[in-house]
Short mmCIF file of N, CA and C in Angstrom, two decimals:
data_model
loop_
_atom_site.label_atom_id
_atom_site.label_comp_id
_atom_site.label_asym_id
_atom_site.label_seq_id
_atom_site.Cartn_x
_atom_site.Cartn_y
_atom_site.Cartn_z
N GLU A 13 -43.04 11.86 86.80
CA GLU A 13 -42.43 11.45 85.97
C GLU A 13 -41.53 10.64 85.80
N ILE A 14 -40.91 10.46 86.56
CA ILE A 14 -39.27 9.75 86.34
C ILE A 14 -39.94 8.08 86.30
N ASN A 15 -40.58 7.49 87.17
CA ASN A 15 -40.76 6.57 87.26
C ASN A 15 -41.71 6.01 85.85
N ALA A 16 -42.29 7.38 85.51
CA ALA A 16 -43.55 6.94 84.37
C ALA A 16 -42.26 6.61 82.88
N VAL A 17 -41.23 7.01 83.30
CA VAL A 17 -40.38 6.50 82.14
C VAL A 17 -40.28 5.01 82.04
N GLY A 18 -40.97 4.14 83.08
CA GLY A 18 -40.29 2.77 82.91
C GLY A 18 -39.81 2.17 82.70
N ALA A 19 -40.05 1.05 81.70
CA ALA A 19 -38.96 0.65 80.88
C ALA A 19 -37.82 1.14 80.29
N GLN A 20 -37.80 2.19 80.06
CA GLN A 20 -36.12 3.08 79.82
C GLN A 20 -35.44 2.87 80.34
N TRP A 21 -35.79 2.62 81.75
CA TRP A 21 -34.40 2.37 82.92
C TRP A 21 -33.76 1.17 82.92
N GLY A 22 -34.47 0.29 82.44
CA GLY A 22 -34.13 -1.46 82.29
C GLY A 22 -33.48 -1.56 80.83
N ALA A 23 -33.73 -0.49 79.56
CA ALA A 23 -33.25 -0.39 78.27
C ALA A 23 -31.50 -1.02 78.01
N THR A 24 -31.04 -1.70 77.13
CA THR A 24 -29.89 -2.20 76.74
C THR A 24 -29.31 -1.43 75.71
N GLU A 25 -30.15 0.07 75.53
CA GLU A 25 -29.69 0.64 74.41
C GLU A 25 -28.85 1.75 74.88
N LEU A 26 -28.39 2.96 74.57
CA LEU A 26 -27.67 4.17 74.54
C LEU A 26 -28.80 4.97 74.42
N ASN A 27 -29.09 5.84 74.94
CA ASN A 27 -30.13 6.76 74.65
C ASN A 27 -29.31 7.94 73.98
N GLU A 28 -29.75 8.66 73.32
CA GLU A 28 -28.62 9.73 72.54
C GLU A 28 -29.35 11.47 72.90
N GLN A 29 -30.41 11.54 73.98
CA GLN A 29 -30.67 12.35 74.65
C GLN A 29 -31.76 11.97 75.84
N SER A 30 -31.84 13.05 76.88
CA SER A 30 -32.21 12.95 78.02
C SER A 30 -33.93 13.01 77.75
N ASN A 31 -34.85 12.51 79.10
CA ASN A 31 -35.90 11.73 79.07
C ASN A 31 -36.73 13.32 78.32
N VAL A 32 -38.32 13.34 78.14
CA VAL A 32 -38.92 14.56 77.62
C VAL A 32 -39.22 15.40 78.96
N TYR A 33 -39.07 14.30 80.13
CA TYR A 33 -40.05 15.40 81.53
C TYR A 33 -38.53 15.85 81.65
N VAL A 34 -37.37 15.86 81.41
CA VAL A 34 -36.86 16.85 81.86
C VAL A 34 -37.11 18.52 81.41
N GLU A 35 -37.05 18.34 79.77
CA GLU A 35 -37.38 19.69 79.26
C GLU A 35 -38.47 20.36 80.01
N TRP A 36 -39.88 19.02 80.33
CA TRP A 36 -41.20 19.64 80.98
C TRP A 36 -40.60 20.60 82.31
N ILE A 37 -39.94 19.90 82.86
CA ILE A 37 -39.26 20.32 84.37
C ILE A 37 -38.72 21.95 84.12
N CYS A 38 -37.39 21.66 83.34
CA CYS A 38 -36.58 22.96 82.96
C CYS A 38 -37.76 23.79 81.82
N ASP A 39 -38.74 24.21 81.28
CA ASP A 39 -39.57 24.97 81.56
C ASP A 39 -40.08 25.39 82.41
N ARG A 40 -40.72 24.63 83.44
CA ARG A 40 -41.46 25.39 84.28
C ARG A 40 -40.39 26.03 85.37
N TYR A 41 -39.44 25.93 85.74
CA TYR A 41 -38.62 26.64 85.73
C TYR A 41 -38.00 27.98 85.63
N CYS A 42 -38.23 28.03 84.11
CA CYS A 42 -37.96 29.23 83.55
C CYS A 42 -39.36 30.18 84.00
N PHE A 43 -40.56 29.27 83.77
CA PHE A 43 -41.69 30.46 84.09
C PHE A 43 -41.58 30.67 85.82
N LEU A 44 -41.25 29.79 86.38
CA LEU A 44 -41.26 30.35 87.81
C LEU A 44 -40.43 31.68 87.80
N TRP A 45 -39.36 31.54 87.17
CA TRP A 45 -37.94 32.41 87.70
C TRP A 45 -38.82 34.30 86.72
N LEU A 46 -39.47 33.60 85.23
CA LEU A 46 -40.26 34.54 85.03
C LEU A 46 -41.20 35.64 86.66
N CYS A 47 -41.79 34.59 86.76
CA CYS A 47 -42.91 35.23 87.67
C CYS A 47 -42.02 35.86 88.92
N LEU A 48 -41.31 35.17 89.37
CA LEU A 48 -40.39 35.83 90.94
C LEU A 48 -39.89 37.51 90.02
N THR A 49 -39.43 37.48 88.44
CA THR A 49 -38.96 38.55 88.63
C THR A 49 -39.79 39.61 88.57
N LYS A 50 -40.83 39.41 87.91
CA LYS A 50 -42.34 40.13 87.62
C LYS A 50 -42.38 41.01 88.50
N GLY A 51 -42.37 40.04 89.73
CA GLY A 51 -42.77 40.31 91.10
C GLY A 51 -42.90 41.75 91.77
N GLU A 52 -42.88 43.15 91.46
CA GLU A 52 -42.48 44.44 91.86
C GLU A 52 -42.19 44.74 93.27
N ASN A 53 -42.76 44.05 94.11
CA ASN A 53 -42.61 44.14 95.23
C ASN A 53 -41.31 43.12 96.11
N LEU A 54 -41.23 42.10 95.37
CA LEU A 54 -40.54 41.10 95.59
C LEU A 54 -38.54 41.77 96.01
N PRO A 55 -38.63 41.64 97.13
CA PRO A 55 -37.04 42.32 96.89
C PRO A 55 -36.00 41.25 96.16
N VAL A 56 -34.78 42.05 95.58
CA VAL A 56 -33.96 41.06 95.06
C VAL A 56 -33.32 39.85 95.56
N GLY A 57 -33.20 40.06 97.49
CA GLY A 57 -32.67 39.22 97.94
C GLY A 57 -33.19 37.93 98.55
N LEU A 58 -34.73 38.09 98.20
CA LEU A 58 -35.14 37.18 98.79
C LEU A 58 -35.92 36.64 97.32
N ARG A 59 -36.09 37.38 95.98
CA ARG A 59 -36.49 36.06 95.35
C ARG A 59 -35.02 35.33 94.86
N ARG A 60 -33.59 35.80 94.91
CA ARG A 60 -32.63 35.01 94.82
C ARG A 60 -32.83 33.96 95.66
N HIS A 61 -32.95 34.06 97.00
CA HIS A 61 -32.81 33.20 97.87
C HIS A 61 -34.11 32.29 97.09
N THR A 62 -35.78 32.49 97.09
CA THR A 62 -35.83 31.46 96.34
C THR A 62 -35.48 30.88 95.54
N TRP A 63 -35.33 31.59 94.52
CA TRP A 63 -35.09 30.93 93.34
C TRP A 63 -33.98 29.45 93.67
N LYS A 64 -33.15 29.60 95.03
CA LYS A 64 -31.93 28.66 95.38
C LYS A 64 -32.92 28.07 95.68
N ASP A 65 -33.62 28.10 96.53
CA ASP A 65 -34.43 27.03 97.27
C ASP A 65 -35.01 26.19 96.44
N LEU A 66 -35.49 26.78 95.15
CA LEU A 66 -36.41 25.82 94.37
C LEU A 66 -35.51 25.18 93.25
N VAL A 67 -34.17 25.82 92.97
CA VAL A 67 -33.19 25.20 92.11
C VAL A 67 -32.69 23.49 93.20
N GLY A 68 -32.66 23.83 94.52
CA GLY A 68 -31.93 22.67 95.19
C GLY A 68 -33.28 21.58 94.90
N VAL A 69 -34.22 21.89 95.81
CA VAL A 69 -35.86 20.99 95.85
C VAL A 69 -35.84 20.72 93.91
N GLY A 70 -35.34 21.12 93.56
CA GLY A 70 -35.15 20.21 92.28
C GLY A 70 -34.29 19.15 91.47
N TYR A 71 -33.33 19.69 92.27
CA TYR A 71 -32.53 18.66 92.54
C TYR A 71 -32.19 17.19 93.55
N LEU A 72 -32.65 17.69 94.71
CA LEU A 72 -33.35 16.83 95.72
C LEU A 72 -34.97 15.82 95.29
N ALA A 73 -35.73 16.37 94.26
CA ALA A 73 -36.79 16.01 93.85
C ALA A 73 -36.05 14.61 92.62
N LEU A 74 -35.26 14.81 91.71
CA LEU A 74 -34.63 14.51 90.89
C LEU A 74 -34.04 13.39 91.28
N LEU A 75 -33.49 13.47 92.69
CA LEU A 75 -32.54 12.41 93.29
C LEU A 75 -33.76 11.37 94.24
N ASP A 76 -34.75 11.80 94.49
CA ASP A 76 -35.43 10.88 95.07
C ASP A 76 -35.88 10.32 94.03
N GLY A 77 -36.77 10.42 92.42
CA GLY A 77 -37.63 10.17 91.54
C GLY A 77 -36.82 9.07 91.34
N LEU A 78 -35.20 9.22 90.93
CA LEU A 78 -34.06 8.34 90.43
C LEU A 78 -33.89 7.03 91.51
N SER A 79 -34.20 7.26 92.86
CA SER A 79 -34.17 6.32 93.81
C SER A 79 -35.17 5.37 93.73
N ARG A 80 -35.97 5.92 93.36
CA ARG A 80 -37.49 4.84 93.31
C ARG A 80 -37.40 3.79 92.12
N VAL A 81 -36.59 4.29 91.09
CA VAL A 81 -36.74 3.32 90.17
C VAL A 81 -36.69 2.18 90.47
N PRO A 82 -37.21 1.22 90.35
CA PRO A 82 -37.18 -0.33 90.82
C PRO A 82 -36.12 -1.92 90.35
N LEU A 83 -36.22 -0.81 88.75
CA LEU A 83 -35.45 -1.87 88.06
C LEU A 83 -33.80 -1.01 86.82
N CYS A 84 -32.69 -1.22 86.87
CA CYS A 84 -32.47 0.04 85.96
C CYS A 84 -30.66 -0.87 85.68
N SER A 85 -30.65 -0.65 83.94
CA SER A 85 -29.82 -1.34 83.02
C SER A 85 -28.46 -0.49 83.32
N THR A 86 -27.64 -0.58 83.43
CA THR A 86 -26.01 0.82 82.94
C THR A 86 -26.54 0.97 81.63
N GLU A 87 -27.17 1.02 81.22
CA GLU A 87 -27.58 1.91 79.47
C GLU A 87 -28.78 2.95 81.06
N GLY A 88 -29.79 2.26 81.49
CA GLY A 88 -30.31 3.46 82.26
C GLY A 88 -29.49 3.94 83.43
N ARG A 89 -29.02 3.90 84.12
CA ARG A 89 -27.43 4.81 84.89
C ARG A 89 -27.06 5.46 83.99
N SER A 90 -27.16 5.04 82.64
CA SER A 90 -26.57 6.72 81.59
C SER A 90 -27.21 7.01 81.49
N LEU A 91 -28.81 7.02 80.85
CA LEU A 91 -29.90 8.08 81.03
C LEU A 91 -29.87 8.47 82.07
N MET A 92 -30.11 8.33 83.62
CA MET A 92 -29.30 9.28 84.71
C MET A 92 -28.86 10.05 84.73
N THR A 93 -27.97 9.37 83.92
CA THR A 93 -26.18 10.96 84.04
C THR A 93 -27.05 11.51 82.93
N MET A 94 -27.64 11.60 82.13
CA MET A 94 -27.93 12.74 81.28
C MET A 94 -29.13 13.52 81.30
N ASP A 95 -29.46 12.89 81.90
CA ASP A 95 -31.07 13.60 82.55
C ASP A 95 -30.54 14.89 83.66
N LEU A 96 -29.68 14.14 84.05
CA LEU A 96 -29.30 15.40 84.88
C LEU A 96 -28.61 16.37 84.93
N ALA A 97 -27.60 16.00 83.91
CA ALA A 97 -26.95 17.02 82.85
C ALA A 97 -27.56 18.27 82.23
N SER A 98 -29.00 17.26 81.35
CA SER A 98 -29.73 18.24 80.85
C SER A 98 -30.44 19.26 81.51
N PHE A 99 -30.77 18.50 83.21
CA PHE A 99 -31.80 19.46 83.76
C PHE A 99 -30.60 20.51 84.35
N ALA A 100 -29.36 20.25 84.46
CA ALA A 100 -28.31 21.03 85.25
C ALA A 100 -28.42 21.96 84.33
N SER A 101 -28.21 22.10 82.73
CA SER A 101 -27.75 22.85 81.89
C SER A 101 -29.11 23.48 81.51
N GLY A 102 -30.17 23.43 81.60
CA GLY A 102 -31.76 23.48 81.05
C GLY A 102 -31.84 24.76 82.35
N ILE A 103 -31.42 24.80 83.53
CA ILE A 103 -32.00 25.79 84.66
C ILE A 103 -30.55 26.64 84.87
N SER A 104 -29.55 26.58 84.05
CA SER A 104 -28.66 27.53 84.47
C SER A 104 -29.03 28.87 83.60
N PRO A 105 -28.24 29.44 84.44
CA PRO A 105 -28.92 31.19 84.36
C PRO A 105 -29.20 31.84 82.73
N ILE A 106 -28.21 31.43 82.07
CA ILE A 106 -27.68 31.70 80.60
C ILE A 106 -29.17 31.40 80.26
N ALA A 107 -29.42 29.44 80.13
CA ALA A 107 -30.39 28.83 79.63
C ALA A 107 -31.60 29.11 79.58
N VAL A 108 -31.62 29.63 81.22
CA VAL A 108 -32.96 30.22 81.76
C VAL A 108 -33.41 31.87 80.62
N VAL A 109 -32.53 32.63 81.37
CA VAL A 109 -32.55 33.96 79.78
C VAL A 109 -32.84 33.47 78.84
N GLU A 110 -32.27 32.40 77.70
CA GLU A 110 -32.36 32.40 76.87
C GLU A 110 -33.91 31.95 76.15
N ARG A 111 -34.22 31.25 77.06
CA ARG A 111 -36.14 30.44 77.19
C ARG A 111 -37.21 31.54 77.23
N ILE A 112 -36.71 32.82 78.40
CA ILE A 112 -37.39 33.68 78.21
C ILE A 112 -37.39 35.06 77.77
N LYS A 113 -36.49 35.16 77.21
CA LYS A 113 -36.15 36.52 76.51
C LYS A 113 -37.13 37.16 75.54
N ASP A 114 -38.04 36.41 74.94
CA ASP A 114 -39.35 36.53 74.67
C ASP A 114 -40.00 37.30 75.23
N ASN A 115 -39.73 37.77 76.70
CA ASN A 115 -40.83 38.30 77.62
C ASN A 115 -39.89 39.60 77.84
N GLY A 116 -39.49 40.12 77.23
CA GLY A 116 -39.16 41.39 77.75
C GLY A 116 -37.58 41.11 77.87
N ASN A 117 -36.90 42.14 78.65
CA ASN A 117 -35.30 41.97 78.80
C ASN A 117 -35.14 41.13 80.21
N PRO A 118 -34.98 40.18 80.38
CA PRO A 118 -35.23 39.40 81.13
C PRO A 118 -34.11 39.48 82.59
N GLU A 119 -33.89 39.28 83.64
CA GLU A 119 -33.21 39.62 84.89
C GLU A 119 -32.67 38.27 84.56
N MET A 120 -30.98 37.67 84.47
CA MET A 120 -30.61 36.34 85.11
C MET A 120 -30.67 36.08 86.39
N PRO A 121 -31.32 34.93 86.36
CA PRO A 121 -31.08 33.84 87.20
C PRO A 121 -29.71 34.06 88.07
N PRO A 122 -29.57 34.22 89.46
CA PRO A 122 -28.02 33.80 89.87
C PRO A 122 -27.21 32.71 89.61
N PHE A 123 -25.84 32.52 89.54
CA PHE A 123 -25.44 31.25 89.32
C PHE A 123 -25.13 31.02 90.96
N LEU A 124 -24.97 29.65 91.12
CA LEU A 124 -25.75 28.76 91.99
C LEU A 124 -24.46 27.46 92.84
N SER A 125 -24.07 27.86 94.21
CA SER A 125 -23.02 26.95 94.51
C SER A 125 -24.46 25.96 95.88
N LEU A 126 -24.92 24.94 95.11
CA LEU A 126 -25.78 24.00 96.18
C LEU A 126 -24.89 23.12 96.50
N THR A 127 -25.03 22.59 98.19
CA THR A 127 -24.64 21.45 98.62
C THR A 127 -24.63 20.03 98.21
N ARG A 128 -26.36 20.08 97.99
CA ARG A 128 -27.22 19.34 97.13
C ARG A 128 -27.79 19.40 96.22
N GLY A 129 -26.47 19.88 95.03
CA GLY A 129 -27.15 20.20 93.55
C GLY A 129 -26.91 19.15 92.96
N ARG A 130 -25.81 19.48 92.00
CA ARG A 130 -26.13 18.66 91.11
C ARG A 130 -24.82 17.66 90.83
N ASP A 131 -23.87 17.99 92.17
CA ASP A 131 -23.11 17.34 92.12
C ASP A 131 -23.20 15.81 93.58
N TYR A 132 -24.27 16.26 93.77
CA TYR A 132 -24.62 15.29 95.12
C TYR A 132 -24.99 14.32 94.70
N VAL A 133 -26.25 14.89 93.65
CA VAL A 133 -26.80 13.81 92.72
C VAL A 133 -26.24 12.53 91.85
N ASP A 134 -25.08 13.75 91.14
CA ASP A 134 -24.25 12.81 90.47
C ASP A 134 -23.45 11.50 90.97
N ALA A 135 -22.87 11.94 92.56
CA ALA A 135 -22.65 10.67 93.00
C ALA A 135 -22.84 9.90 93.64
N TYR A 136 -24.62 10.31 93.90
CA TYR A 136 -25.29 8.98 94.24
C TYR A 136 -24.92 8.23 92.43
N ILE A 137 -25.63 8.74 91.79
CA ILE A 137 -25.87 7.68 90.45
C ILE A 137 -24.53 6.99 90.25
N LYS A 138 -23.38 7.50 90.19
CA LYS A 138 -22.35 6.89 90.56
C LYS A 138 -22.18 6.38 91.60
N ALA A 139 -22.31 6.12 92.29
CA ALA A 139 -22.49 4.94 93.53
C ALA A 139 -23.32 3.43 92.76
N SER A 140 -24.19 3.97 92.37
CA SER A 140 -25.53 2.59 91.76
C SER A 140 -24.07 1.74 90.73
N TYR A 141 -22.88 2.32 90.64
CA TYR A 141 -22.38 1.76 89.12
C TYR A 141 -21.32 0.55 90.04
N LEU A 142 -21.09 1.07 91.51
CA LEU A 142 -19.81 0.10 92.25
C LEU A 142 -20.60 -1.21 92.03
N PRO A 143 -19.45 -1.89 92.50
CA PRO A 143 -19.74 -3.43 93.32
C PRO A 143 -20.30 -3.85 94.51
N PRO A 144 -21.14 -4.64 94.64
CA PRO A 144 -22.02 -4.51 96.10
C PRO A 144 -20.70 -4.54 97.21
N GLU A 145 -19.89 -5.01 97.41
CA GLU A 145 -18.65 -4.30 98.87
C GLU A 145 -18.17 -3.28 99.00
N ASP A 146 -18.43 -1.75 97.55
CA ASP A 146 -17.90 -0.96 97.35
C ASP A 146 -18.98 -0.38 97.51
N ILE A 147 -20.47 -0.48 97.27
CA ILE A 147 -21.52 -0.13 97.41
C ILE A 147 -21.50 0.22 98.97
N MET A 148 -21.69 -0.59 99.79
CA MET A 148 -21.83 -0.33 101.62
C MET A 148 -20.43 0.05 101.85
N LYS A 149 -19.25 -0.16 101.24
CA LYS A 149 -18.27 0.87 101.80
C LYS A 149 -18.92 2.49 101.52
N TRP A 150 -19.23 3.03 100.39
CA TRP A 150 -19.99 3.97 99.94
C TRP A 150 -20.95 4.70 100.99
N ILE A 151 -22.09 3.78 100.87
CA ILE A 151 -22.88 3.78 102.30
C ILE A 151 -22.56 4.11 103.05
N ALA A 152 -21.71 3.25 103.39
CA ALA A 152 -21.21 3.99 105.47
C ALA A 152 -20.51 4.79 105.30
N ALA A 153 -19.59 5.76 104.24
CA ALA A 153 -19.28 6.54 104.34
C ALA A 153 -19.77 7.91 103.54
N HIS A 154 -20.90 7.82 103.87
CA HIS A 154 -22.19 8.73 103.06
C HIS A 154 -23.62 8.91 103.88
N HIS A 155 -23.47 7.75 104.68
CA HIS A 155 -25.35 7.36 104.92
C HIS A 155 -25.54 8.54 105.47
N ASP A 156 -24.54 9.86 106.31
CA ASP A 156 -25.45 10.78 106.92
C ASP A 156 -25.89 12.08 105.89
N CYS A 157 -25.26 11.37 104.11
CA CYS A 157 -26.10 12.41 103.64
C CYS A 157 -27.18 12.49 102.90
N TYR A 158 -27.69 10.69 103.19
CA TYR A 158 -28.47 10.65 101.45
C TYR A 158 -29.65 9.59 102.96
N HIS A 159 -30.82 10.10 102.53
CA HIS A 159 -32.05 9.34 102.85
C HIS A 159 -31.63 7.75 103.11
N LEU A 160 -32.38 7.27 104.42
CA LEU A 160 -32.68 5.57 104.33
C LEU A 160 -33.00 4.83 102.89
N HIS A 161 -34.30 5.27 102.15
CA HIS A 161 -34.81 4.89 101.20
C HIS A 161 -33.76 5.01 100.14
N GLN A 162 -32.90 5.58 99.90
CA GLN A 162 -31.87 5.91 99.15
C GLN A 162 -30.99 4.88 99.07
N CYS A 163 -30.40 4.82 99.86
CA CYS A 163 -29.76 3.92 100.19
C CYS A 163 -29.54 2.24 99.76
N LEU A 164 -30.95 1.93 100.37
CA LEU A 164 -31.29 1.13 101.10
C LEU A 164 -31.61 0.78 98.78
N ALA A 165 -32.24 1.86 97.91
CA ALA A 165 -32.61 1.28 97.15
C ALA A 165 -31.02 0.98 95.98
N LEU A 166 -30.06 1.80 96.41
CA LEU A 166 -28.70 1.29 95.58
C LEU A 166 -28.48 -0.12 96.05
N ILE A 167 -29.05 -0.66 97.31
CA ILE A 167 -28.45 -2.25 97.02
C ILE A 167 -29.56 -3.15 96.75
N ASN A 168 -30.56 -2.74 96.76
CA ASN A 168 -31.75 -3.46 95.83
C ASN A 168 -31.52 -3.50 94.20
N THR A 169 -30.76 -2.11 93.30
CA THR A 169 -30.04 -2.04 92.43
C THR A 169 -29.04 -3.24 91.97
N ALA A 170 -28.49 -3.50 92.97
CA ALA A 170 -27.29 -4.34 92.56
C ALA A 170 -27.30 -5.67 93.08
N VAL A 171 -27.84 -5.89 94.03
CA VAL A 171 -27.80 -7.06 94.89
C VAL A 171 -29.22 -8.03 95.34
N SER A 172 -28.88 -9.22 95.32
CA SER A 172 -30.43 -9.56 95.82
C SER A 172 -30.37 -10.86 96.43
N GLY A 173 -31.59 -11.61 96.92
CA GLY A 173 -31.16 -12.84 97.89
C GLY A 173 -30.43 -12.37 99.50
N ARG A 174 -30.37 -13.55 99.86
CA ARG A 174 -29.54 -13.13 101.29
C ARG A 174 -28.46 -12.00 101.28
N GLN A 175 -27.66 -11.93 100.24
CA GLN A 175 -26.81 -11.01 100.66
C GLN A 175 -27.31 -9.40 100.32
N ALA A 176 -28.40 -9.26 99.44
CA ALA A 176 -29.09 -7.95 99.84
C ALA A 176 -29.70 -7.78 101.36
N ASN A 177 -30.20 -8.77 102.01
CA ASN A 177 -31.02 -8.99 103.02
C ASN A 177 -29.76 -8.66 104.28
N ASP A 178 -28.66 -9.06 104.23
CA ASP A 178 -27.68 -8.84 104.89
C ASP A 178 -27.30 -7.32 104.90
N MET A 179 -26.80 -7.06 103.80
CA MET A 179 -26.73 -5.70 103.51
C MET A 179 -27.81 -4.72 104.21
N ILE A 180 -28.72 -4.63 103.73
CA ILE A 180 -29.99 -3.78 104.29
C ILE A 180 -30.37 -4.03 105.54
N HIS A 181 -29.85 -5.33 106.51
CA HIS A 181 -30.04 -5.54 107.67
C HIS A 181 -29.00 -3.96 108.49
N GLN A 182 -27.78 -4.31 107.34
CA GLN A 182 -26.62 -3.10 108.02
C GLN A 182 -26.95 -1.71 107.85
N VAL A 183 -27.05 -1.17 106.91
CA VAL A 183 -27.71 -0.19 106.13
C VAL A 183 -28.74 0.37 107.29
N LYS A 184 -29.34 -0.40 107.54
CA LYS A 184 -30.54 0.29 108.34
C LYS A 184 -30.23 0.40 109.90
N GLY A 185 -29.01 -0.90 110.25
CA GLY A 185 -28.17 -0.25 111.62
C GLY A 185 -27.33 0.77 111.46
N LEU A 186 -26.81 1.33 110.35
CA LEU A 186 -26.31 2.35 110.17
C LEU A 186 -26.86 3.85 110.49
N TYR A 187 -28.16 3.64 110.36
CA TYR A 187 -28.96 4.72 110.12
C TYR A 187 -29.77 4.96 111.69
N GLU A 188 -29.95 3.62 112.52
CA GLU A 188 -30.25 3.49 114.12
C GLU A 188 -28.80 3.81 114.55
N GLY A 189 -27.49 3.69 114.30
CA GLY A 189 -26.66 3.63 115.07
C GLY A 189 -26.32 2.59 115.69
N GLY A 190 -26.63 1.58 115.46
CA GLY A 190 -26.62 0.04 116.79
C GLY A 190 -25.81 -0.42 116.46
N ILE A 191 -25.43 -0.74 114.56
CA ILE A 191 -24.77 -1.74 114.18
C ILE A 191 -24.03 -1.46 113.66
N LYS A 192 -22.61 -2.39 114.24
CA LYS A 192 -21.33 -1.96 113.20
C LYS A 192 -21.31 -2.22 112.21
N ARG A 193 -20.18 -1.40 111.20
CA ARG A 193 -20.36 -1.61 109.39
C ARG A 193 -20.10 -3.07 108.99
N ASP A 194 -19.52 -3.92 109.83
CA ASP A 194 -19.19 -5.03 109.51
C ASP A 194 -19.68 -6.39 110.29
N THR A 195 -20.73 -6.13 110.73
CA THR A 195 -21.55 -7.14 111.46
C THR A 195 -22.16 -7.75 109.98
N THR A 196 -22.38 -9.03 110.16
CA THR A 196 -23.23 -9.86 109.45
C THR A 196 -24.25 -10.57 110.23
N VAL A 197 -25.06 -11.45 109.36
CA VAL A 197 -26.11 -11.78 110.32
C VAL A 197 -25.40 -12.82 111.09
N GLU A 198 -24.50 -14.24 110.47
CA GLU A 198 -23.57 -15.14 111.44
C GLU A 198 -23.09 -14.43 112.78
N GLN A 199 -22.48 -12.93 112.42
CA GLN A 199 -22.13 -12.77 113.37
C GLN A 199 -23.15 -12.58 115.02
N ARG A 200 -24.31 -11.72 113.96
CA ARG A 200 -25.06 -11.24 115.03
C ARG A 200 -25.72 -12.37 115.72
N LYS A 201 -25.79 -13.59 114.75
CA LYS A 201 -26.74 -15.02 115.58
C LYS A 201 -25.53 -15.66 116.61
N ALA A 202 -24.47 -15.37 116.01
CA ALA A 202 -22.93 -15.97 117.19
C ALA A 202 -23.56 -14.91 119.00
N ARG A 203 -23.63 -13.62 118.88
CA ARG A 203 -23.80 -13.18 119.70
C ARG A 203 -24.88 -13.43 120.59
N VAL A 204 -25.99 -13.90 120.09
CA VAL A 204 -27.44 -14.16 120.28
C VAL A 204 -27.61 -15.36 121.98
#
């Protein structure tokens, strides 16, 4: 769904609302919570744990989708932030209860504190605003928290040409554990 948004990520105008897919996803989450609470034989602890896992997977899926956007303008990044905020708001316990209140007296989902939740995705989006040299510093500091393809996507949105190739090589080296952060193509050629 995220990649289907297409040209909006490269738009040069600010949107006033999030993308339609966010509302669709939030509706599905509400339905899932309703299903979890209707299960009479499902222990409360298991229901809450399942909800936490579902919400966590939602944030990771959102991050993965956003990291696969090939071209993104500053306005597109702003739209990503808006989509993230709308998702977080739409799956908040109060919003879920509001959406499903027509189905009786629904149980409220638990309030969650996730290691890889809204703040995690937001940090990635904010990193995409950094200049190339700061993106490398950010990746060096956070490569153990994000997947390789996500960090490479940051480079591809900020840099092109030889500089991008050098940075990609450095990032791959970080993930392989073999190349120091300050190693450039010229320094590698000098060693050979």
